[in-house]
Short mmCIF file of C-alpha atoms in Angstrom, two decimals:
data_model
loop_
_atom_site.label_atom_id
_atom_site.label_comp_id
_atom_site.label_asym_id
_atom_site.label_seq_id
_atom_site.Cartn_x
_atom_site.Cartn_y
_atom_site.Cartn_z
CA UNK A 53 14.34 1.45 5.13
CA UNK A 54 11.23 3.63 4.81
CA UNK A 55 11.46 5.10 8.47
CA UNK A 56 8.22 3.91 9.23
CA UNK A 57 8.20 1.55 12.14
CA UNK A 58 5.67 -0.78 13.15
CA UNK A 59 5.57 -3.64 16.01
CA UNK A 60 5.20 -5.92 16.64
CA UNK A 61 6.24 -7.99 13.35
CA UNK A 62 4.26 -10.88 14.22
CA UNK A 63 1.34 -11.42 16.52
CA UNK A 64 -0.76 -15.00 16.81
CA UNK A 65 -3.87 -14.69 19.24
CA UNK A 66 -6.73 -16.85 20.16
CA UNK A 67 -10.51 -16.20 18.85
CA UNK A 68 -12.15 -13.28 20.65
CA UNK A 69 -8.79 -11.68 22.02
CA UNK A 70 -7.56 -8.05 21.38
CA UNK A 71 -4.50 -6.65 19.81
CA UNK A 72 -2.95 -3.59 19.32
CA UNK A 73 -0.38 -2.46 16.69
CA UNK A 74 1.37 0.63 16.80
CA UNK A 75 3.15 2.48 14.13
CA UNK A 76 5.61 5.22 14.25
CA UNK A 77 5.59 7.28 10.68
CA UNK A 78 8.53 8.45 9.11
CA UNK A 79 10.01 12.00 10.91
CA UNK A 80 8.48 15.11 9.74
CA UNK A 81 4.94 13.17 8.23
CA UNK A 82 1.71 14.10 9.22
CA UNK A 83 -0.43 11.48 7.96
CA UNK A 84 -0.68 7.72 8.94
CA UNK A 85 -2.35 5.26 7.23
CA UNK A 86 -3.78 1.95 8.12
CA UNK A 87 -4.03 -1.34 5.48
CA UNK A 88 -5.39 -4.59 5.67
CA UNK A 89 -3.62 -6.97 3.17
CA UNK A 90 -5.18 -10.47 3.07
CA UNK A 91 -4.79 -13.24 0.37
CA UNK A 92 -8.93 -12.77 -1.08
CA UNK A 93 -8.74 -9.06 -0.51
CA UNK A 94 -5.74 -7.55 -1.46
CA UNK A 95 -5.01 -4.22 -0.11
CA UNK A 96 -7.62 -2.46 1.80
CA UNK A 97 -8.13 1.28 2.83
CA UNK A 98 -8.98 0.69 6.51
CA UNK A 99 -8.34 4.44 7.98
CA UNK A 100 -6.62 7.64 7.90
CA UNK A 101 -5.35 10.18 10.55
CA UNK A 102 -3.74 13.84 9.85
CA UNK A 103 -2.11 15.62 12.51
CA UNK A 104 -4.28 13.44 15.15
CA UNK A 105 -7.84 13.93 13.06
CA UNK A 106 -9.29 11.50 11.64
CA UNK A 107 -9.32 12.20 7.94
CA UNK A 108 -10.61 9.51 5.86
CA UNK A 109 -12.38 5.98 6.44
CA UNK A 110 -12.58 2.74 4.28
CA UNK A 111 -13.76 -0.31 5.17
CA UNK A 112 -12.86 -0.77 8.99
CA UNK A 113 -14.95 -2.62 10.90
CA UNK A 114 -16.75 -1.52 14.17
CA UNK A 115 -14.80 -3.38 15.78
CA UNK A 116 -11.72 -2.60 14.83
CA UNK A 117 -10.65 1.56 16.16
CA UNK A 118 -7.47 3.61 15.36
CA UNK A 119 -6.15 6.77 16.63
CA UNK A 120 -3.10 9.26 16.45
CA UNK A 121 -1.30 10.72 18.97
CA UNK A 122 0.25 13.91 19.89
CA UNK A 123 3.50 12.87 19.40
CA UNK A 124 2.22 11.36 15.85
CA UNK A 125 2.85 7.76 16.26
CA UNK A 126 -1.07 5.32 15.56
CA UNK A 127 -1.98 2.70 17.19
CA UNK A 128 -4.87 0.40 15.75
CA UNK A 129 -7.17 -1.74 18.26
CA UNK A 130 -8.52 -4.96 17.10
CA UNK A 131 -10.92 -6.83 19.46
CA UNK A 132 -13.07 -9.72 19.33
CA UNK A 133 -10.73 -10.85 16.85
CA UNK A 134 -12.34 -13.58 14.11
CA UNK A 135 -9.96 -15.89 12.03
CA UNK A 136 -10.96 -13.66 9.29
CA UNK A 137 -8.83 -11.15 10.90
CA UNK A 138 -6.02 -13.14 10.17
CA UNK A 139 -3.62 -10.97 7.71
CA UNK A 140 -0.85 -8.61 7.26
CA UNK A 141 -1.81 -5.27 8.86
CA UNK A 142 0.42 -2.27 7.26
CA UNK A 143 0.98 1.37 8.60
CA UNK A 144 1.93 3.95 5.83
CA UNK A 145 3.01 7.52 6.50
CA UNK A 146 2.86 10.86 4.39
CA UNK A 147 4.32 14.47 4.42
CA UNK A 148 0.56 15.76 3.68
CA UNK A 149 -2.36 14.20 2.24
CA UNK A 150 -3.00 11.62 0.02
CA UNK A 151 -3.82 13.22 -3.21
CA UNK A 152 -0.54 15.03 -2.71
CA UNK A 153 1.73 13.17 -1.02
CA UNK A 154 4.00 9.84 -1.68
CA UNK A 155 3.34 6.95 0.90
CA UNK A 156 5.54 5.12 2.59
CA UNK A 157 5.02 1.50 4.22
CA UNK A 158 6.07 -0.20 7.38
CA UNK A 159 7.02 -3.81 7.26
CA UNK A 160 3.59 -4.95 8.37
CA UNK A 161 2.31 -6.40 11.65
CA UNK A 162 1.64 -10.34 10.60
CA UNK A 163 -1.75 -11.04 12.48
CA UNK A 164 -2.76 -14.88 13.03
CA UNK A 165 -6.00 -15.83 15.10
CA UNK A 166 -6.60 -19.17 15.93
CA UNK B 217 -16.69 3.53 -6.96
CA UNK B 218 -13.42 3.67 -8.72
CA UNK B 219 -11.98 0.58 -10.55
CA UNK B 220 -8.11 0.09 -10.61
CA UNK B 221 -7.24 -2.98 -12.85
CA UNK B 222 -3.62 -4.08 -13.42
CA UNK B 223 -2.43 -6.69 -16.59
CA UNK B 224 -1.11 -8.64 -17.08
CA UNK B 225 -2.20 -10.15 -13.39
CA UNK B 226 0.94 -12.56 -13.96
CA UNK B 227 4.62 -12.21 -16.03
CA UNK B 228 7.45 -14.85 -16.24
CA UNK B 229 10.79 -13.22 -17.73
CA UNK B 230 13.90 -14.25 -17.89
CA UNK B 231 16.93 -12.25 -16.77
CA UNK B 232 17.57 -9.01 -19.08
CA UNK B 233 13.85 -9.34 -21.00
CA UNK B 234 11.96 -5.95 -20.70
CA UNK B 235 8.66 -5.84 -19.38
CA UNK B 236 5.95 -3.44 -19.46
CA UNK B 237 2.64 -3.14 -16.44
CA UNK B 238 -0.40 -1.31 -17.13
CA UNK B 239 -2.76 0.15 -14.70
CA UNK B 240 -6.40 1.34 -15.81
CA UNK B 241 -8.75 3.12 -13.81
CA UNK B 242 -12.30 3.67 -14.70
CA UNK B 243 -12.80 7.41 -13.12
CA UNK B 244 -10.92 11.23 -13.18
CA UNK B 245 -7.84 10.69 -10.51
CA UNK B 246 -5.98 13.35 -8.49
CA UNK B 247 -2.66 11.11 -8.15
CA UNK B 248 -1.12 7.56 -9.02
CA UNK B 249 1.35 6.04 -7.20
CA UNK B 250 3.38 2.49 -8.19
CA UNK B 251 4.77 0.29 -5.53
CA UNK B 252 6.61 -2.79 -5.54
CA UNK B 253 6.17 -5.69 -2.88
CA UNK B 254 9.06 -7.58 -2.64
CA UNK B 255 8.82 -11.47 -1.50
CA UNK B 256 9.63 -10.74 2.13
CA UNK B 257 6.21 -8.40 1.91
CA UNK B 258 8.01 -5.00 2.01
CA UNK B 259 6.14 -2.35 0.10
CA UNK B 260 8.19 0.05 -1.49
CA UNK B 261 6.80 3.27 -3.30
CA UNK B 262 8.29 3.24 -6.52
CA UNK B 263 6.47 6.63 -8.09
CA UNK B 264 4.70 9.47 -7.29
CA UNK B 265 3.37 10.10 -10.91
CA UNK B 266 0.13 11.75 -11.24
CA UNK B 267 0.87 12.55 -14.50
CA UNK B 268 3.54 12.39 -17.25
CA UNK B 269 6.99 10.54 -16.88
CA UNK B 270 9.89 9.43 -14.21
CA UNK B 271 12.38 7.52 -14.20
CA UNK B 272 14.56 5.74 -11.53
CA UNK B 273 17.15 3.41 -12.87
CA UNK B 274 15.88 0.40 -14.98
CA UNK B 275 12.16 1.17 -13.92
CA UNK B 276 10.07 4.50 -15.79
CA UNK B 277 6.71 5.40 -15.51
CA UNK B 278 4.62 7.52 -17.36
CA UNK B 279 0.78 8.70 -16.41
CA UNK B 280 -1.77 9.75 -19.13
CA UNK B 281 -4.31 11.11 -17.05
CA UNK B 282 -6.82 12.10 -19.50
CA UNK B 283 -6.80 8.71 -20.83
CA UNK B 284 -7.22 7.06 -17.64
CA UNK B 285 -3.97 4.59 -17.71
CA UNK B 286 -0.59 4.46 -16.17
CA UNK B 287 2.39 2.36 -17.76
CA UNK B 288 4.85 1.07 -15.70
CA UNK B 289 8.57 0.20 -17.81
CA UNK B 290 11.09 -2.41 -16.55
CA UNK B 291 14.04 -2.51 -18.74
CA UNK B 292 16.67 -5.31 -18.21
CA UNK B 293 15.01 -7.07 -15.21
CA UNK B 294 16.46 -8.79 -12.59
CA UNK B 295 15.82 -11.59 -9.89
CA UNK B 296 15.40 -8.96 -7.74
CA UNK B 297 12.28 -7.36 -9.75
CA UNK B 298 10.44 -10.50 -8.27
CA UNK B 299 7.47 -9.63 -6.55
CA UNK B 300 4.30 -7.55 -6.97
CA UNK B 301 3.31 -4.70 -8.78
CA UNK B 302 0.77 -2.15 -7.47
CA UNK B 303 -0.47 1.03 -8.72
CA UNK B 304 -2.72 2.81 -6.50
CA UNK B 305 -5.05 5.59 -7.26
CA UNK B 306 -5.95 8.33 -5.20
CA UNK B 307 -10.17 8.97 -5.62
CA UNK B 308 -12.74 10.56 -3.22
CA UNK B 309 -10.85 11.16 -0.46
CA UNK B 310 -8.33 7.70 -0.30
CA UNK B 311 -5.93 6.04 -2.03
CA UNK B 312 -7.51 2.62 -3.64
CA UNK B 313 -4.67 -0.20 -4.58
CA UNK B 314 -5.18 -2.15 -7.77
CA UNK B 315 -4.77 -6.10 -7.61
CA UNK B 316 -1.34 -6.38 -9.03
CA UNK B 317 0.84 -7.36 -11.31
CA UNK B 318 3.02 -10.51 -10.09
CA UNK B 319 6.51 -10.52 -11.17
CA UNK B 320 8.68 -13.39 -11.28
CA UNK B 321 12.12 -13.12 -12.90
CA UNK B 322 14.42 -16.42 -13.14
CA UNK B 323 18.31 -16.57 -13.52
#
């Protein structure tokens, strides 16, 4: 168990719905991390939040927003979801940064549209 | 922007055969991490190894920096080692995930 808790597990939606998927990180880390993980994309660097700042962006989509909490936990907001949205969504937490600092995953929120 | 590229992309072993996973990457990297995705899709950080060696059991890693690679060691391999490989580079200001190595080990 990496202490980092996501939910929900699995999530099926219509076309043009939205979602939200929260993530807890592991006690003590400052940093959560959001993934995409699709079957023609592999793992992708969607955003990054440190101590409720946003610290880094990758390739999110405007429609797609994240943020971090006091209390640490992240959600991330999908809307006018597409089928392309359809994958395996993964939080990651750190003790500090990423150039520093050892990552460690959630189980994943599986997203279907359809 | 950075490349990360993993070989072999696919390995077949049998139970007890040694394996070794390399990870390239085409620019000057702060840190390299290795993580293994088992078949229920858990991702499990393996290393923290931005340079030199670790290991953890059967499985050692070792990060030449300078010469832009990272070898990942499996010794006596199990079903269990099923799965896939990542190594995942930290450049600008994220952490970029190679395409993986996929792992299958049979009985």
């Amino acid at each position: 168990d990496s202490g980092v808790t996501q939910t929900p597990k699995h999530l099926i939606t219509a076309t043009g719905q939205r979602v939200t998927l929260r993530c807890s990180p592991r006690s003590g880390d400052l940093s959560v991390y959001w993934y995409q993980q699709s079957l023609d994309q592999g793992l992708q660097f969607l955003i990054q939040y440190y101590n409720g700042e946003e610290r880094a962006k990758g390739n999110i989509l405007e429609r797609f927003s994240a943020q971090q909490f006091p209390d640490l936990h992240s959600e991330l907001n999908l809307s006018s979801l597409e089928l392309g949205d359809s994958a395996l969504y993964f939080c990651a937490s750190s003790l500090g940064q990423a150039y520093n600092s050892p990552l460690h995953f959630g189980n994943g929120t599986r997203l279907t549209v359809t | 922007g950075i490349q990360v590229e993993q070989s072999p992309p696919d390995l077949i072993l049998q139970e007890g055969a040694n394996s070794t996973l390399r990870c390239n990457f085409s620019d000057s990297v702060n840190n390299l991490q290795w993580f293994h995705q088992n078949p229920w899709g858990q991702l499990i950080n393996l290393f923290y190894i931005p340079s030199g060696t670790k290991q953890n059991g059967r499985l050692s890693a070792t990060t030449v920096a300078t010469e832009r690679y990272s070898l990942l060691y499996i010794s006596s391999s199990q079903t269990t080692d099923s799965g896939v490989y990542f190594c995942a580079v930290f450049a600008t200001d994220k952490l970029i995930f190679g395409t993986g190595t996929r792992l299958q080990v049979f009985p």
